[in-house]
mmCIF file of C-alpha atoms in Angstrom:
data_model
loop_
_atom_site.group_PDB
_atom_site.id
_atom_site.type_symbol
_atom_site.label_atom_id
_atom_site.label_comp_id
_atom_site.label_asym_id
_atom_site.label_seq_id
_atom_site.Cartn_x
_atom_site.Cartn_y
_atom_site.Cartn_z
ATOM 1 C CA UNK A 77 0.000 0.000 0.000
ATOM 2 C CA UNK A 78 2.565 2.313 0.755
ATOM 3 C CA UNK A 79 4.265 1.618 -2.610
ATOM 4 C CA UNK A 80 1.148 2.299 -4.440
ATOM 5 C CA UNK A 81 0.741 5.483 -2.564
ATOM 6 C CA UNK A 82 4.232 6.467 -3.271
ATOM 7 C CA UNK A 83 3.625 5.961 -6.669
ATOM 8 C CA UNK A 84 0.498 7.912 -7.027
ATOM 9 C CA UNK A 85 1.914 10.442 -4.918
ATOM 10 C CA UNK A 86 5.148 10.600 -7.586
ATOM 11 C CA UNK A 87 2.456 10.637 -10.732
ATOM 12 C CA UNK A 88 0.394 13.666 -9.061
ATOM 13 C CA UNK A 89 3.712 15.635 -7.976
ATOM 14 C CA UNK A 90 4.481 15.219 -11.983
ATOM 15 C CA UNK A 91 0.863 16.274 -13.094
ATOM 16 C CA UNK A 92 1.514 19.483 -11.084
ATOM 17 C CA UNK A 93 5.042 20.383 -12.756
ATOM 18 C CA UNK A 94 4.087 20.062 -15.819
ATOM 19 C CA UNK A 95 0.703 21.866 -15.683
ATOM 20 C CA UNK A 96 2.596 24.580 -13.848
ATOM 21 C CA UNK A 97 5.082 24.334 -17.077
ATOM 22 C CA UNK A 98 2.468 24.846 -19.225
ATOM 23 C CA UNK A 99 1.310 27.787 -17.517
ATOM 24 C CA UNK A 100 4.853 29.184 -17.097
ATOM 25 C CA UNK A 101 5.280 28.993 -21.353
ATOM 26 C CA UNK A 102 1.563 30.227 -21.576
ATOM 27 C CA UNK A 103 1.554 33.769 -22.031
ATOM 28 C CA UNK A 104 1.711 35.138 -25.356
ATOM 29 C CA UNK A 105 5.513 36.530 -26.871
ATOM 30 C CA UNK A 106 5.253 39.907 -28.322
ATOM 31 C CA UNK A 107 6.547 38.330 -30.958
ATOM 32 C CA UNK A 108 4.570 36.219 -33.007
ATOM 33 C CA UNK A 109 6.701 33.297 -34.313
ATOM 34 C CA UNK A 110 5.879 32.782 -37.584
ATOM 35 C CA UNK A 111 7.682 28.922 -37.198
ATOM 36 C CA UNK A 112 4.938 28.081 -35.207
ATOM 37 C CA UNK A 113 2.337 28.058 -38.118
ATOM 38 C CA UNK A 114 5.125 27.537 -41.568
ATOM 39 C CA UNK A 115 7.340 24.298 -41.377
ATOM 40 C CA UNK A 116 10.868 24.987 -40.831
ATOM 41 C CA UNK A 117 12.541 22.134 -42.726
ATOM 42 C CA UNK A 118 14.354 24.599 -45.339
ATOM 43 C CA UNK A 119 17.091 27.499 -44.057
ATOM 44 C CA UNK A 120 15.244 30.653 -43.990
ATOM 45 C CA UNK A 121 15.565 34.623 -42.786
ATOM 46 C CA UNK A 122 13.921 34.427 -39.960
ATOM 47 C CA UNK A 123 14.732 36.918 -36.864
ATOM 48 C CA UNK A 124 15.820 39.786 -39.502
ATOM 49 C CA UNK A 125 12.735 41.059 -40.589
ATOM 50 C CA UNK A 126 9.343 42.269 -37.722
ATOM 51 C CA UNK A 127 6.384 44.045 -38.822
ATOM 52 C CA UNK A 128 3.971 45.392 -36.227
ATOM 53 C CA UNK A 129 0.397 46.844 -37.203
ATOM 54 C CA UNK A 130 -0.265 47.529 -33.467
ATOM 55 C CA UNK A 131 1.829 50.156 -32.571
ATOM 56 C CA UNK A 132 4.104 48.344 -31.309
ATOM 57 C CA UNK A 133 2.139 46.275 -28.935
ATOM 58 C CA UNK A 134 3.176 42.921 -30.961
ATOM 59 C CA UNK A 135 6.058 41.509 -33.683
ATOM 60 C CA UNK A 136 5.497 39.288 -36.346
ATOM 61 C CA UNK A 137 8.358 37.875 -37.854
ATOM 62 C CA UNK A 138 8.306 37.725 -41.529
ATOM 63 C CA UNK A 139 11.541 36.736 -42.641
ATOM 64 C CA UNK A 140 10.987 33.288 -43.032
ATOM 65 C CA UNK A 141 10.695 33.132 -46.781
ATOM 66 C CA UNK A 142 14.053 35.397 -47.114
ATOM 67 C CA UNK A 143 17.617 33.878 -48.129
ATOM 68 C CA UNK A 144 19.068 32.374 -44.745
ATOM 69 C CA UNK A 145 22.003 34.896 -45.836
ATOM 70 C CA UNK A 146 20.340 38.063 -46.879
ATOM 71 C CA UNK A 147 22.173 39.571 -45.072
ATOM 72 C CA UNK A 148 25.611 38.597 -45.000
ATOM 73 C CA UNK A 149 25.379 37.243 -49.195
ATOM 74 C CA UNK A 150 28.977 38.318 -50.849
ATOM 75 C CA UNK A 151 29.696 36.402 -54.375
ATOM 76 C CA UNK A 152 33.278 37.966 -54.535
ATOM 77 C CA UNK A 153 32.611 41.287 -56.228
ATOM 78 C CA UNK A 154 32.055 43.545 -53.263
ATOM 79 C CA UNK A 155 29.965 43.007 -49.848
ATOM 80 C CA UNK A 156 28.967 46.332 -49.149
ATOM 81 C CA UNK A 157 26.801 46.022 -52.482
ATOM 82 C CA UNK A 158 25.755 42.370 -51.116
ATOM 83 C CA UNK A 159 24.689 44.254 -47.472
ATOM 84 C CA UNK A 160 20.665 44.198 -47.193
ATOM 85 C CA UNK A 161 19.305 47.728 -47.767
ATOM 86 C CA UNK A 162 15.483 48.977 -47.171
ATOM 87 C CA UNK A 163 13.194 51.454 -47.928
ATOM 88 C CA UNK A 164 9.325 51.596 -47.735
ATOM 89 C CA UNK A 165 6.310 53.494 -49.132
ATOM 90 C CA UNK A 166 2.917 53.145 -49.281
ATOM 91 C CA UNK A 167 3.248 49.663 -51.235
ATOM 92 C CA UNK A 168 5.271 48.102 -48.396
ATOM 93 C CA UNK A 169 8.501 47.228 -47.385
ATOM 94 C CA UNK A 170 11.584 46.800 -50.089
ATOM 95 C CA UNK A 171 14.524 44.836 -49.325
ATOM 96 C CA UNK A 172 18.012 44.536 -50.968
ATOM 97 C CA UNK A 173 20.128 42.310 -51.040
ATOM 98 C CA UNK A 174 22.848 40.533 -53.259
ATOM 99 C CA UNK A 175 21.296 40.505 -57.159
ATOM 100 C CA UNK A 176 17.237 40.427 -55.687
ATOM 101 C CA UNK A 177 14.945 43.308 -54.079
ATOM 102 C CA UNK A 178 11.908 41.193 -52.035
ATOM 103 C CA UNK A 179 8.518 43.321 -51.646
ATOM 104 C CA UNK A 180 6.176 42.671 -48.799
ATOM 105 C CA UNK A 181 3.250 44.459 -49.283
ATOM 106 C CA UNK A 182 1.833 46.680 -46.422
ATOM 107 C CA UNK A 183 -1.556 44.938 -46.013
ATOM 108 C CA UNK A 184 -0.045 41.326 -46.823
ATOM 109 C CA UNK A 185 -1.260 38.864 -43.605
ATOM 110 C CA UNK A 186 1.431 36.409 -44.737
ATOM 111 C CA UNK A 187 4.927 36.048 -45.046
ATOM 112 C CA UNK A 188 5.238 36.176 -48.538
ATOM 113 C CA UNK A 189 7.687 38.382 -50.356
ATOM 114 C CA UNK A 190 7.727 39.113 -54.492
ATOM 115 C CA UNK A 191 11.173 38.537 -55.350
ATOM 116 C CA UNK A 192 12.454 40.439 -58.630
ATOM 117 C CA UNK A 193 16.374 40.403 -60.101
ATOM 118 C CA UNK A 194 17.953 43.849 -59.194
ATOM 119 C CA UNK A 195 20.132 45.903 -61.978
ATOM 120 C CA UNK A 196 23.536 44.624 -61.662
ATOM 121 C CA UNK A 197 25.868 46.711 -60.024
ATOM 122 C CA UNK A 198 23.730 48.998 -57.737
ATOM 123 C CA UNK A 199 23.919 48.912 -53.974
ATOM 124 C CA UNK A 200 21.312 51.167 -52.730
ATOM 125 C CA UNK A 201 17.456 51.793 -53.058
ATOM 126 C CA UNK A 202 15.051 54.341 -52.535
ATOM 127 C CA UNK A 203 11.474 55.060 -53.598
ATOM 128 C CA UNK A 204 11.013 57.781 -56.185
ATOM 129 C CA UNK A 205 7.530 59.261 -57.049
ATOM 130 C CA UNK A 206 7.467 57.322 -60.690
ATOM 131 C CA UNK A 207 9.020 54.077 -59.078
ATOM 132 C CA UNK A 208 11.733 52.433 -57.167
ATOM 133 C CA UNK A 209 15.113 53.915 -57.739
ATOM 134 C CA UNK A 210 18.893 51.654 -57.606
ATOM 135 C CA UNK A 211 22.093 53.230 -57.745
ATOM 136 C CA UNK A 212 25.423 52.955 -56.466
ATOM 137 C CA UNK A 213 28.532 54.876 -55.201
ATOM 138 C CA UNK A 214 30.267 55.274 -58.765
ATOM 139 C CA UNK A 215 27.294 57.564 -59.782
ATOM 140 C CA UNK A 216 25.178 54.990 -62.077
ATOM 141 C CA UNK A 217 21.194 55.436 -61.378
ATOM 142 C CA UNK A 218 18.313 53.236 -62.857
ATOM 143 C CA UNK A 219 14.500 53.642 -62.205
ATOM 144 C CA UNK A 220 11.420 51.374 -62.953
ATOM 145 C CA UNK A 221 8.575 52.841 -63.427
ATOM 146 C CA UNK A 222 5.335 51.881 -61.781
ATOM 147 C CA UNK A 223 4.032 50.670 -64.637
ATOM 148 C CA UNK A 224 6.951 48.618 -65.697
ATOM 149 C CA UNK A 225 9.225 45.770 -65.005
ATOM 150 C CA UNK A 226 11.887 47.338 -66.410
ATOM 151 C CA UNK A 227 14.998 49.023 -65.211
ATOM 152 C CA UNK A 228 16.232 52.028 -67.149
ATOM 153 C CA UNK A 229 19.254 54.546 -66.834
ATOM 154 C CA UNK A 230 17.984 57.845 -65.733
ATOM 155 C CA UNK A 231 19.749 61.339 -64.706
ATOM 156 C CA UNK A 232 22.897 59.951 -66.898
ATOM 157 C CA UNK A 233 24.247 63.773 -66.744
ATOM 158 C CA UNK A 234 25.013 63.369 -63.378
ATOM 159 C CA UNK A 235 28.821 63.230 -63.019
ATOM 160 C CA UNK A 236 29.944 62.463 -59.752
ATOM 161 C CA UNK A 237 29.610 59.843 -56.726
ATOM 162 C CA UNK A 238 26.133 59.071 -54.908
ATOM 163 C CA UNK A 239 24.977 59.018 -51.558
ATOM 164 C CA UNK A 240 21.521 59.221 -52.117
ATOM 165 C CA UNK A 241 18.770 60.379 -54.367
ATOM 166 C CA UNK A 242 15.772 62.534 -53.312
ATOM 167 C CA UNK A 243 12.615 63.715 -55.586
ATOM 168 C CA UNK A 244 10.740 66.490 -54.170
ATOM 169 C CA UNK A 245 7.344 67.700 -54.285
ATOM 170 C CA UNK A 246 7.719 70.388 -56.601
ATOM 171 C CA UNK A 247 9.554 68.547 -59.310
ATOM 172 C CA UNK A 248 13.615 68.902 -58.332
ATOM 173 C CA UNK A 249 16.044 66.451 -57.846
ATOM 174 C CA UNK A 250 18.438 65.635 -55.442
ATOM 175 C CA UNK A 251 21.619 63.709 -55.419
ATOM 176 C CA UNK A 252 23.646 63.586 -52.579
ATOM 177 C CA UNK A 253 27.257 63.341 -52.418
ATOM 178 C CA UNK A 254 30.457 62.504 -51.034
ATOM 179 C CA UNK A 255 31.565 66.252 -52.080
ATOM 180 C CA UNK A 256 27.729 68.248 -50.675
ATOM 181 C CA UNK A 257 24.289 67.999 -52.636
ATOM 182 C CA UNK A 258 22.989 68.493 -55.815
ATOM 183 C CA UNK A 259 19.836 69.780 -57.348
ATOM 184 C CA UNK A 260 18.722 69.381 -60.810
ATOM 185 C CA UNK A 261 15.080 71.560 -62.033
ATOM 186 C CA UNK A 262 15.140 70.366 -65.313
ATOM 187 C CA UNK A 263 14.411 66.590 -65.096
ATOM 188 C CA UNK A 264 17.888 65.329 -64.614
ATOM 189 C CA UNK A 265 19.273 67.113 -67.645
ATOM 190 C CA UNK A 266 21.389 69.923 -65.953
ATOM 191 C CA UNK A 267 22.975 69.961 -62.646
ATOM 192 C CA UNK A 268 24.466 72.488 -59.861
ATOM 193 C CA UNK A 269 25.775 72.409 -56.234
ATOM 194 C CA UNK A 270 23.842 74.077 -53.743
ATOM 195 C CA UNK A 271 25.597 72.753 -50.917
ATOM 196 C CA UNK A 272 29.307 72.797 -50.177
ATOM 197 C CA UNK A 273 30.153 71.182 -46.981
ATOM 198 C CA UNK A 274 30.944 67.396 -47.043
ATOM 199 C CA UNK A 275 28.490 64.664 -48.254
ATOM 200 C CA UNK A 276 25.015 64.267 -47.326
ATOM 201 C CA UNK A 277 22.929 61.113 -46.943
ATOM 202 C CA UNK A 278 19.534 61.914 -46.672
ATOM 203 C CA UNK A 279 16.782 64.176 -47.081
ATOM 204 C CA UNK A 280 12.899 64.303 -46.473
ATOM 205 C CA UNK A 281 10.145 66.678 -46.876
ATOM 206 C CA UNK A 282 7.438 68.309 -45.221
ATOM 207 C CA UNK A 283 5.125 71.809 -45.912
ATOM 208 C CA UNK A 284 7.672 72.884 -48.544
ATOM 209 C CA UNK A 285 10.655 72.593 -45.898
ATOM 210 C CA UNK A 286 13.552 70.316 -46.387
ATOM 211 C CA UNK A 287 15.768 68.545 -43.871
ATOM 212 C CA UNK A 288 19.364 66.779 -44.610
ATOM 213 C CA UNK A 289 21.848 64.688 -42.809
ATOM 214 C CA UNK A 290 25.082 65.917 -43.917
ATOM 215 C CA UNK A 291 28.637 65.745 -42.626
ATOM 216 C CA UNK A 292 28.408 69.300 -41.149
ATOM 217 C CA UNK A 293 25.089 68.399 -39.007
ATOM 218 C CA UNK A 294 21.597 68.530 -39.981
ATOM 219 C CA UNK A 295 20.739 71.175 -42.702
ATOM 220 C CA UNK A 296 17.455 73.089 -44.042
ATOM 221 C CA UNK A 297 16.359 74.706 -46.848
ATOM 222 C CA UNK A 298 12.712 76.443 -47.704
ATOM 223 C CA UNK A 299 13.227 77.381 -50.891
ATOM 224 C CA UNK A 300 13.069 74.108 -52.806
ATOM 225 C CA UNK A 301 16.490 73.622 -51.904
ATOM 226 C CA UNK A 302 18.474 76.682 -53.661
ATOM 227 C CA UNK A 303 20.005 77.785 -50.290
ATOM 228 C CA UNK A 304 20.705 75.737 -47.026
ATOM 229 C CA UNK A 305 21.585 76.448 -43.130
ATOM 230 C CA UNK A 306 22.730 74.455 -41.100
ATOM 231 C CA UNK A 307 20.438 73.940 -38.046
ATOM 232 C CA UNK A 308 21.944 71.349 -35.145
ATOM 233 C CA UNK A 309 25.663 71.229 -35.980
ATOM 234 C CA UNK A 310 26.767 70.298 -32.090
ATOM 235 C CA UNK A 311 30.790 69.242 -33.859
ATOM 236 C CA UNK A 312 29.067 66.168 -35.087
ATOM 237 C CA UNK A 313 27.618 64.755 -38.450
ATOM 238 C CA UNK A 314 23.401 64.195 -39.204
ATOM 239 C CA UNK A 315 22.760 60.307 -39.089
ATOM 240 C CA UNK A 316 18.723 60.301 -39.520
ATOM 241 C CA UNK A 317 16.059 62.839 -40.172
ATOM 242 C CA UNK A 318 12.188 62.049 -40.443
ATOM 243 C CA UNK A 319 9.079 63.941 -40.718
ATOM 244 C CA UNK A 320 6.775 63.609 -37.875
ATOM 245 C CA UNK A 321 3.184 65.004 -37.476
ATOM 246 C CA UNK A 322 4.091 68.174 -37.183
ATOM 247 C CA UNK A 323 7.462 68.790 -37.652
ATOM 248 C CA UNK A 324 10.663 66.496 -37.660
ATOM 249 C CA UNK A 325 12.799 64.055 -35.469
ATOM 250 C CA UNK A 326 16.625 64.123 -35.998
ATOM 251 C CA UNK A 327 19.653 61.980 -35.012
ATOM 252 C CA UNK A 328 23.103 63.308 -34.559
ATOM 253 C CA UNK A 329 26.539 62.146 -33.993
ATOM 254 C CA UNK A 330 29.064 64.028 -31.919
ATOM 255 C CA UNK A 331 32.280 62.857 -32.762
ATOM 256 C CA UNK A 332 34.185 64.486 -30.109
ATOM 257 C CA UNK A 333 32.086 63.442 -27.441
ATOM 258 C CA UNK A 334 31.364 59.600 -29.252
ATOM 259 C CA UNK A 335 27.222 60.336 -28.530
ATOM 260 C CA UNK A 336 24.477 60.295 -30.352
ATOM 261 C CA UNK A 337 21.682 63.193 -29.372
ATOM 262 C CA UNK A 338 17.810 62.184 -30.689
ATOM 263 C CA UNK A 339 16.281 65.800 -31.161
ATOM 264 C CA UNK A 340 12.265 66.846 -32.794
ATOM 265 C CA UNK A 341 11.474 69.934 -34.258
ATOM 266 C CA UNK A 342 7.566 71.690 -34.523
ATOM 267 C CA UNK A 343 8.394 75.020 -36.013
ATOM 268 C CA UNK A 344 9.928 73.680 -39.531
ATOM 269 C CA UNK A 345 13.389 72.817 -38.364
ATOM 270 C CA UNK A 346 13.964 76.298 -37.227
ATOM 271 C CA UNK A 347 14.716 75.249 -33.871
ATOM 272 C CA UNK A 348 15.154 71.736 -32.332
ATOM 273 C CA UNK A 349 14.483 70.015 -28.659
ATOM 274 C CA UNK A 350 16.563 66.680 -27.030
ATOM 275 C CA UNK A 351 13.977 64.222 -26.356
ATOM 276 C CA UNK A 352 16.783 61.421 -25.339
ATOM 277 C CA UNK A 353 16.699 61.991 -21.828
ATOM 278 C CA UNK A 354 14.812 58.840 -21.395
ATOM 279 C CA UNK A 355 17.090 56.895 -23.713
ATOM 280 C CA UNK A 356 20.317 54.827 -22.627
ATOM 281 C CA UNK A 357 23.446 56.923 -23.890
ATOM 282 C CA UNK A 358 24.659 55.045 -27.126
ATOM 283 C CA UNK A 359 26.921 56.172 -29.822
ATOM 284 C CA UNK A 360 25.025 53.444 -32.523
ATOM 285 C CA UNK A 361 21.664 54.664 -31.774
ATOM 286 C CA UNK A 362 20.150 53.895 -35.412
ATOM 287 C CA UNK A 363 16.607 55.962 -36.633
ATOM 288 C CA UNK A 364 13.671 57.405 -35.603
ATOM 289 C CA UNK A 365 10.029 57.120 -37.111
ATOM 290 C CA UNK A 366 6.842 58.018 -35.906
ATOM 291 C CA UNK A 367 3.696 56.087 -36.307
ATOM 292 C CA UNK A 368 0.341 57.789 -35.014
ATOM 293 C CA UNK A 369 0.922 59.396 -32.140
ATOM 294 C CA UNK A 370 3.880 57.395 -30.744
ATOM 295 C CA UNK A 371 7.576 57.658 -31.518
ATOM 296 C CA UNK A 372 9.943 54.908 -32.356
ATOM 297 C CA UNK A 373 13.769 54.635 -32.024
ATOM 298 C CA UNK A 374 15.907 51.808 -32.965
ATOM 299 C CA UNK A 375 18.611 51.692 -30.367
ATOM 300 C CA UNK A 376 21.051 48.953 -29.689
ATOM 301 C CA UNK A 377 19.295 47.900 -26.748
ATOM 302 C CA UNK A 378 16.462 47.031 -28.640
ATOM 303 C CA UNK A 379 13.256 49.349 -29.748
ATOM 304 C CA UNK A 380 12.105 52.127 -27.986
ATOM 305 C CA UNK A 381 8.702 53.741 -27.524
ATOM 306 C CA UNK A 382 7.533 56.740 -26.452
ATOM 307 C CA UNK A 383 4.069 58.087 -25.760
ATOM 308 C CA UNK A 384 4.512 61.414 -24.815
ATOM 309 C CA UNK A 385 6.624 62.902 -27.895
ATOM 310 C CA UNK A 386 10.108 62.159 -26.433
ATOM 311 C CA UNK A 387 9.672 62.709 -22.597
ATOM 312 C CA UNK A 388 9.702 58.955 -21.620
ATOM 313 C CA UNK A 389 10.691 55.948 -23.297
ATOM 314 C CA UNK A 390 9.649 52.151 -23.149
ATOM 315 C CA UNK A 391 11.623 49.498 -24.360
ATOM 316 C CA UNK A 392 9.434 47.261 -26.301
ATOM 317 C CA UNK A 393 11.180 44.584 -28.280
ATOM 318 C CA UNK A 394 15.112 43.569 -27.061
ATOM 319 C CA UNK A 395 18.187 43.608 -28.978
ATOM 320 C CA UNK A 396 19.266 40.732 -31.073
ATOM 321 C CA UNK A 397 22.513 39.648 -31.099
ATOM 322 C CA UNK A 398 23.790 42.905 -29.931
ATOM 323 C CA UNK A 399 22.638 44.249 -33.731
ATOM 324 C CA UNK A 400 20.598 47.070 -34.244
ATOM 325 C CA UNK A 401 17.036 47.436 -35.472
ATOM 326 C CA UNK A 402 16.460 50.231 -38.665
ATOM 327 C CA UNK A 403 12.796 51.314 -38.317
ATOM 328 C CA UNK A 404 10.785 52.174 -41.348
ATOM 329 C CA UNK A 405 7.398 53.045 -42.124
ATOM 330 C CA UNK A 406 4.661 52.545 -44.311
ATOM 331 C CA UNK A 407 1.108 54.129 -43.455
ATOM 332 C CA UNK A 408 0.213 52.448 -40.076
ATOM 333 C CA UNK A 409 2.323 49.409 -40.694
ATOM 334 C CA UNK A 410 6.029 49.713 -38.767
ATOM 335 C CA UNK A 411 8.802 47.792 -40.024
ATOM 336 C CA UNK A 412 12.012 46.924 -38.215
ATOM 337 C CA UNK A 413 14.816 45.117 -39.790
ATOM 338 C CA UNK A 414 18.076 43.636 -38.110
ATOM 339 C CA UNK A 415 21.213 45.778 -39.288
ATOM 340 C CA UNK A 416 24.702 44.282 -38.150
ATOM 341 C CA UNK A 417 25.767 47.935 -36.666
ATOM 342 C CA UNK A 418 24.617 51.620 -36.506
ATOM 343 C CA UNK A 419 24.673 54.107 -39.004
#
């Protein structure tokens, strides 16, 4: 009796542990794991792309149908070009990497990505207002057109190395450099410099003002880019600018100091307010985007919220392999994809 006691003491004792396991493993990740529902017998992407249509509040991962090595994919002619890039618009998310761009559609409930070959030679992407742009350092630029498949050489005149490429609302263009930025009002044909001062790497736009990160800080023009100031300068370099409702967030680099200061702007850029007093000191933090109301900030610790435009911050998804998350945007839809570094 005491045996069989023992016994069905040992069986309920083992009941309890594991129902108190299944409890523990319960609770819902804020990341949904898309292995859970897709079979995982083939290498795949996962962990490198998230999407979140909650503000945050939960992660889908949906990388799965990527190359294993999107991101590290180098056939021997040069790995920077081979080094995942991203940009999004109202279509989605685009992602490049080695000889492919992959398009995930903003409203897609899947994993799914359209795969298309990428013009040979070009490293970067960026969305223009006819179509999805590719160019690369040595100053070659191709465009296809929303209503085509095909990729063909545009703004050929332009002699020089690229940074990036910009198309504003009223018609110019924008190249920036590794020697300042360029603006073209004639469609490409005709070029001049209209910024001396080291290259820049970005620019946005927002109620006919435009912001750049450039070597000298963060710069602004209002006149469709003829003349440009420099705004938060602080001995550092501009590492992200984005418009925000409102006005615009910055992120600058102070290479004396090794920091990285997160500022926003409501008066046009004119004038500009830390908001990183809530954020760990880190000399990688990444980008800034806002969607709705809230603010996001991919930091090395992981992906930071805030509420309150700035004044606090919540960590809401962690780090990953001590990389760092790039945040973009497209309408409500947040994106965050796994960089190996900072800026």
């Amino acid at each position: 009796m005491n045996i069989i006691n023992q016994l069905a003491f040992l069986l309920l004792f083992q009941l309890q542990l594991g129902i108190e396991h299944a409890l523990k493993f319960s609770h819902p990740s804020p990341i949904q794991d898309s292995q859970r529902t897709q079979k995982s017998d083939k290498p795949t992407g996962a962990n490198i792309v998230f999407k979140s249509i909650d503000g945050g509040k939960t992660w889908q991962d949906i990388g799965k149908s990527l190359p294993k090595n999107i991101q590290g994919a180098n056939d021997g002619i040069d790995s920077y070009v081979y080094k995942a890039e991203d940009c999004a618009n109202s279509n989605g998310l685009f992602l490049r990497a080695g000889k492919s761009i992959f398009h995930h559609e903003r409203n897609a409930a899947t994993t799914f990505w359209k795969k298309e070959i990428f013009p040979n030679q070009m490293s970067n992407i960026a969305t223009g207002k006819n179509g999805l742009i590719a160019y690369n350092y040595s100053g070659q630029i191709v465009q296809k057109t929303n209503e085509s498949n095909v990729w063909l050489p545009v703004y050929t005149s332009f002699k020089g190395t690229i940074r990036t490429v910009f198309e504003a609302g009223q018609g110019s263009i924008f190249i920036g450099s590794e020697n300042g930025l360029f603006k073209s009002a004639n469609g490409g044909k005709t070029w001049k410099q209209v910024h001396i001062g080291g290259w820049v790497l970005k620019l946005v736009e927002q109620n006919g003002v435009l912001i750049a990160t450039s070597q000298s800080g963060i710069i602004r023009s209002t006149d469709d880019g003829e003349h440009w100031t420099v705004v938060i300068s602080e001995g550092g370099v501009g590492i992200d600018v984005a418009p925000i409702k409102g006005g615009f967030a910055a992120i600058t680099y102070n290479t004396a100091s090794e920091t990285r200061r997160v500022r926003t702007s409501y008066d046009g850029g004119k004038t500009w307010q830390a908001i990183d007093a809530g954020l760990p000191p880190n000399p990688s933090i990444s980008s800034i985007v806002q969607v709705g109301e809230n603010l996001f900030c991919g930091h090395p610790d992981g992906i930071y919220k805030s509420t309150d435009k700035g004044k606090t911050w919540k960590r809401i998804l962690c780090s990953m392999d001590g990389k760092v998350f790039n945040l973009s945007v497209s309408g409500n839809v947040l994106y965050a994809i796994l960089k190996n570094g900072g800026c």
